[in-house]
């Protein structure tokens, strides 16, 4: 029997591995229940949240030593949400912390898919900045340059092995584990598309991503489903449908991917109140709660399970 692997990657402000594992189970259990006992489905949890924690703590402490700090508004919002989001992103893009994240992804994922059988599939489930991280590891040119191979051969080798695992990527794109679907939650990946320029750019995901999707389409004969879940109060989540042609390639009958923006809600009293006050600072402050809510929204595991069932 073939196996469906679900690879979970968290986003920013995730410092407890146990909390992340609990979140993964909140999504995975209902997925497994819907698929039933006749399906073989396995979770792979990739935790990277502590890789840049010490640098963020040091930066926060130094900022709070400023004579201006106590005069600023929204100090908790600045230090707990904005700094963590921007800080995690900036630290990952640095080679030092980025290499640590690559090592964590490698250690978590590669041991779980050492023995791949024909018919096995991989499904990506990513939250927030975790989407950008995984796409960067899989498709950005900066990790595979000859200069990087010389400066950091260990990380370069990790990247090669990760990419060689997937069909359509790596040194032999005609073998490997088939990607079955992508599920992004509260993702800013559409903003990352701004890096796509006509100039040579090591962070540009688009060329390698489009080639990968085309290779995958040739093998499966159908477009890859990509569900992009968006909470309306989440300021980090952005739609993908409108930029899919530029970012992901051809649309229409020859499309290599089918993107669906799915608006989800938690249906709490707080959310209903924030809907009335949308556009105010109250709704902005609620955005952090909305951004972290995806792991507990019942619509999402149902949609993931339905996508997997639709491919069987």
Coordinates of C-alpha atoms in Angstrom, one line a residue:
X1 CA 0.0 0.0 0.0
X2 CA 1.3 3.5 -0.9
X3 CA 1.9 6.1 1.8
X4 CA 0.9 9.7 1.9
X5 CA 3.4 11.7 3.9
X6 CA 2.4 15.1 5.3
X7 CA 5.3 17.5 5.9
X8 CA 4.4 20.2 8.5
X9 CA 6.5 23.3 8.8
X10 CA 5.7 26.1 11.3
X11 CA 6.0 29.8 10.9
X12 CA 7.4 32.6 13.1
X13 CA 7.2 33.0 16.8
X14 CA 7.2 29.2 17.4
X15 CA 9.7 28.6 20.2
X16 CA 8.3 25.5 21.8
X17 CA 8.8 22.2 19.9
X18 CA 6.1 20.5 22.0
X19 CA 3.6 23.2 21.3
X20 CA 4.4 22.8 17.6
X21 CA 3.9 19.0 17.8
X22 CA 0.6 19.5 19.5
X23 CA -0.5 21.8 16.7
X24 CA 0.6 19.2 14.2
X25 CA -1.6 16.6 15.9
X26 CA -4.5 19.0 15.9
X27 CA -4.4 19.0 12.1
X28 CA -3.2 15.5 11.5
X29 CA -5.7 13.5 13.6
X30 CA -8.8 14.7 11.8
X31 CA -7.1 14.2 8.5
X32 CA -6.3 10.6 9.4
X33 CA -9.8 10.1 10.7
X34 CA -11.4 11.3 7.4
X35 CA -9.0 9.2 5.3
X36 CA -9.9 6.1 7.4
X37 CA -8.1 2.9 8.3
X38 CA -7.5 1.8 4.8
X39 CA -5.2 4.8 4.1
X40 CA -1.6 4.9 5.2
X41 CA -0.7 8.4 6.1
X42 CA 2.3 9.6 8.2
X43 CA 3.2 13.1 9.6
X44 CA 6.6 14.6 9.4
X45 CA 7.2 17.6 11.8
X46 CA 9.9 20.1 11.0
X47 CA 10.7 22.4 13.9
X48 CA 13.2 25.2 13.4
X49 CA 11.9 27.8 15.8
X50 CA 14.9 27.9 18.1
X51 CA 17.6 28.4 15.5
X52 CA 17.7 32.2 15.8
X53 CA 16.1 32.6 19.2
X54 CA 19.3 33.8 21.0
X55 CA 19.9 36.5 18.4
X56 CA 16.4 37.8 18.8
X57 CA 16.6 37.9 22.6
X58 CA 19.8 39.9 22.4
X59 CA 18.3 42.4 19.9
X60 CA 15.2 42.8 22.0
X61 CA 17.2 43.5 25.1
X62 CA 19.4 46.1 23.4
X63 CA 16.4 47.9 21.9
X64 CA 14.7 48.1 25.3
X65 CA 17.8 49.8 26.7
X66 CA 17.1 52.8 24.4
X67 CA 16.0 56.1 26.1
X68 CA 13.2 56.2 23.6
X69 CA 11.7 52.8 24.3
X70 CA 9.4 53.7 27.2
X71 CA 8.0 56.6 25.1
X72 CA 6.8 54.3 22.3
X73 CA 3.3 53.1 21.8
X74 CA 2.4 49.3 21.5
X75 CA 5.6 48.2 23.0
X76 CA 4.4 44.6 23.5
X77 CA 3.1 44.5 19.9
X78 CA 6.5 45.7 18.7
X79 CA 8.7 43.4 20.7
X80 CA 6.5 40.2 20.7
X81 CA 5.0 40.2 17.3
X82 CA 6.6 42.6 14.8
X83 CA 10.2 41.9 16.0
X84 CA 9.7 38.2 16.0
X85 CA 8.1 38.1 12.5
X86 CA 10.7 40.4 10.9
X87 CA 13.5 39.0 13.0
X88 CA 12.8 35.4 12.1
X89 CA 12.6 36.3 8.4
X90 CA 15.8 38.4 8.4
X91 CA 17.7 35.8 10.4
X92 CA 16.7 32.9 8.0
X93 CA 17.9 34.9 5.0
X94 CA 21.3 35.2 6.6
X95 CA 23.6 32.3 5.8
X96 CA 24.5 31.4 9.4
X97 CA 21.0 31.0 10.8
X98 CA 19.6 29.8 7.4
X99 CA 22.1 26.9 7.5
X100 CA 20.9 25.9 10.9
X101 CA 17.3 25.8 9.6
X102 CA 18.4 23.7 6.6
X103 CA 20.0 21.2 9.0
X104 CA 16.8 21.0 11.1
X105 CA 14.6 20.4 8.0
X106 CA 17.1 17.8 6.8
X107 CA 17.2 16.0 10.1
X108 CA 13.5 16.0 10.4
X109 CA 12.4 15.1 6.9
X110 CA 15.1 12.9 5.4
X111 CA 15.0 10.2 8.0
X112 CA 11.2 9.9 7.6
X113 CA 11.4 9.3 3.9
X114 CA 14.4 7.1 3.6
X115 CA 12.5 4.2 2.0
X116 CA 10.1 5.5 -0.7
X117 CA 7.8 3.0 -2.5
X118 CA 6.2 3.5 -6.0
X119 CA 3.0 5.4 -5.5
X120 CA 4.0 7.2 -2.3
X121 CA 3.3 10.9 -2.2
X122 CA 4.3 14.0 -0.2
X123 CA 1.9 16.8 0.8
X124 CA 3.3 20.1 2.1
X125 CA 1.4 21.8 5.0
X126 CA 3.1 25.1 5.9
X127 CA 2.3 28.0 8.1
X128 CA 3.4 31.6 7.8
X129 CA 7.1 32.1 7.1
X130 CA 7.5 28.4 7.0
X131 CA 6.1 28.5 3.5
X132 CA 8.9 30.8 2.4
X133 CA 11.5 28.8 4.1
X134 CA 10.5 25.5 2.5
X135 CA 10.2 27.0 -1.0
X136 CA 13.6 28.7 -0.5
X137 CA 15.3 25.5 0.5
X138 CA 13.7 23.6 -2.5
X139 CA 14.1 26.2 -5.2
X140 CA 16.3 29.2 -4.5
X141 CA 19.6 29.3 -6.4
X142 CA 21.6 30.7 -3.5
X143 CA 22.0 27.3 -1.9
X144 CA 23.4 25.4 -4.9
X145 CA 26.1 27.8 -6.2
X146 CA 29.6 26.6 -6.6
X147 CA 30.8 29.4 -4.2
X148 CA 28.5 28.2 -1.5
X149 CA 29.6 24.6 -2.0
X150 CA 33.1 25.7 -1.2
X151 CA 32.2 27.9 1.7
X152 CA 29.7 25.5 3.4
X153 CA 29.9 22.0 1.9
X154 CA 27.9 20.4 4.7
X155 CA 24.8 22.6 4.1
X156 CA 25.3 22.4 0.3
X157 CA 25.1 18.6 0.7
X158 CA 22.0 18.8 2.8
X159 CA 20.3 20.9 0.1
X160 CA 21.3 18.5 -2.6
X161 CA 19.9 15.5 -0.7
X162 CA 16.6 17.3 0.1
X163 CA 16.1 18.3 -3.5
X164 CA 17.1 14.8 -4.8
X165 CA 14.3 13.3 -2.7
X166 CA 11.5 15.0 -4.8
X167 CA 10.5 14.0 -8.3
X168 CA 11.2 16.8 -10.7
X169 CA 14.1 18.2 -8.7
X170 CA 17.8 17.6 -8.1
X171 CA 20.5 15.9 -10.2
X172 CA 18.1 13.2 -11.5
X173 CA 14.6 14.9 -11.8
X174 CA 13.0 11.7 -13.2
X175 CA 13.1 9.8 -9.9
X176 CA 11.9 10.6 -6.4
X177 CA 8.9 11.1 -4.2
X178 CA 6.0 12.7 -6.0
X179 CA 4.5 15.9 -4.6
X180 CA 0.8 15.4 -4.2
X181 CA -0.5 18.8 -3.0
X182 CA 0.5 22.0 -1.2
X183 CA -1.4 23.6 1.7
X184 CA -0.3 27.0 2.9
X185 CA -1.8 28.7 6.0
X186 CA -1.4 32.4 6.7
X187 CA 1.3 32.6 4.0
X188 CA 3.2 35.7 2.8
X189 CA 4.6 33.8 -0.2
X190 CA 2.9 36.1 -2.6
X191 CA 4.9 39.0 -1.2
X192 CA 8.1 37.0 -1.7
X193 CA 7.3 37.0 -5.4
X194 CA 8.5 40.6 -5.4
X195 CA 12.0 39.2 -5.5
X196 CA 11.2 37.8 -9.0
X197 CA 13.0 40.2 -11.2
X198 CA 14.7 40.1 -14.6
X199 CA 18.1 40.3 -12.9
X200 CA 20.1 37.4 -11.6
X201 CA 19.0 36.9 -8.0
X202 CA 20.0 34.1 -5.7
X203 CA 16.7 34.4 -3.7
X204 CA 14.5 34.1 -6.8
X205 CA 12.3 31.0 -6.5
X206 CA 10.4 31.3 -9.8
X207 CA 12.7 29.7 -12.4
X208 CA 13.4 26.4 -10.5
X209 CA 9.8 26.3 -9.2
X210 CA 8.2 26.6 -12.6
X211 CA 10.5 23.9 -14.1
X212 CA 9.7 21.6 -11.2
X213 CA 6.0 22.1 -11.6
X214 CA 6.2 21.4 -15.3
X215 CA 8.2 18.2 -14.7
X216 CA 5.5 17.1 -12.2
X217 CA 2.7 17.9 -14.6
X218 CA 4.3 15.7 -17.3
X219 CA 4.5 12.8 -14.9
X220 CA 1.0 13.0 -13.3
X221 CA -0.9 14.4 -16.3
X222 CA -2.7 16.9 -14.1
X223 CA -2.0 20.1 -12.3
X224 CA -0.8 20.1 -8.7
X225 CA -3.5 21.3 -6.2
X226 CA -2.4 24.2 -4.0
X227 CA -4.8 25.4 -1.3
X228 CA -3.9 28.8 0.2
X229 CA -5.9 29.3 3.5
X230 CA -6.5 32.9 4.6
X231 CA -8.1 34.2 7.8
X232 CA -9.7 37.5 6.9
X233 CA -8.2 39.2 10.1
X234 CA -4.6 37.8 9.4
X235 CA -2.4 40.7 8.2
X236 CA 0.3 38.2 7.2
X237 CA -1.9 36.1 4.8
X238 CA -2.1 37.2 1.2
X239 CA -4.0 35.7 -1.8
X240 CA -2.2 33.7 -4.4
X241 CA -4.7 33.4 -7.2
X242 CA -4.1 36.8 -8.7
X243 CA -0.3 36.3 -8.9
X244 CA -0.3 32.6 -9.8
X245 CA 0.4 33.1 -13.5
X246 CA 3.5 35.3 -12.8
X247 CA 4.6 33.2 -9.9
X248 CA 3.8 29.7 -10.9
X249 CA 3.6 29.6 -14.7
X250 CA 0.9 28.9 -17.2
X251 CA -2.8 29.0 -16.4
X252 CA -5.8 27.3 -18.2
X253 CA -5.7 23.8 -19.7
X254 CA -1.9 23.6 -19.6
X255 CA -1.5 24.9 -16.0
X256 CA 1.0 22.9 -13.9
X257 CA -0.7 24.0 -10.7
X258 CA -4.3 24.9 -9.6
X259 CA -4.3 27.6 -6.9
X260 CA -7.3 28.0 -4.6
X261 CA -7.5 30.9 -2.1
X262 CA -9.7 29.5 0.8
X263 CA -11.0 32.0 3.3
X264 CA -11.4 30.4 6.8
X265 CA -12.8 31.6 10.0
X266 CA -12.8 30.7 13.7
X267 CA -16.3 31.9 14.4
X268 CA -15.5 33.3 17.9
X269 CA -17.2 36.2 19.5
X270 CA -13.9 38.1 19.4
X271 CA -13.7 37.6 15.6
X272 CA -17.3 38.8 15.1
X273 CA -16.5 41.9 17.1
X274 CA -13.3 42.5 15.1
X275 CA -15.3 42.2 11.9
X276 CA -17.4 45.1 13.0
X277 CA -14.2 47.1 13.8
X278 CA -12.2 46.1 10.7
X279 CA -9.8 48.8 9.6
X280 CA -9.2 50.0 13.1
X281 CA -6.2 49.4 15.3
X282 CA -8.2 46.9 17.3
X283 CA -8.5 44.6 14.3
X284 CA -4.8 45.0 13.6
X285 CA -4.0 43.9 17.2
X286 CA -6.3 40.9 16.8
X287 CA -4.3 39.9 13.7
X288 CA -1.7 38.0 15.8
X289 CA -4.5 35.8 17.2
X290 CA -5.9 35.2 13.8
X291 CA -2.5 34.4 12.4
X292 CA -2.0 31.6 14.9
X293 CA -5.5 30.1 14.6
X294 CA -5.1 27.9 11.5
X295 CA -4.0 24.8 13.4
X296 CA -7.4 24.7 15.2
X297 CA -9.8 25.5 12.3
X298 CA -11.8 22.4 11.4
X299 CA -12.2 23.4 7.7
X300 CA -8.5 23.0 7.0
X301 CA -8.0 19.3 7.9
X302 CA -11.2 18.5 6.0
X303 CA -9.9 20.3 2.9
X304 CA -6.5 18.6 3.1
X305 CA -8.1 15.2 3.5
X306 CA -10.5 15.9 0.6
X307 CA -7.6 16.9 -1.6
X308 CA -5.7 13.7 -0.8
X309 CA -8.8 11.6 -1.4
X310 CA -9.4 13.3 -4.7
X311 CA -6.0 12.1 -6.0
X312 CA -6.5 8.4 -5.0

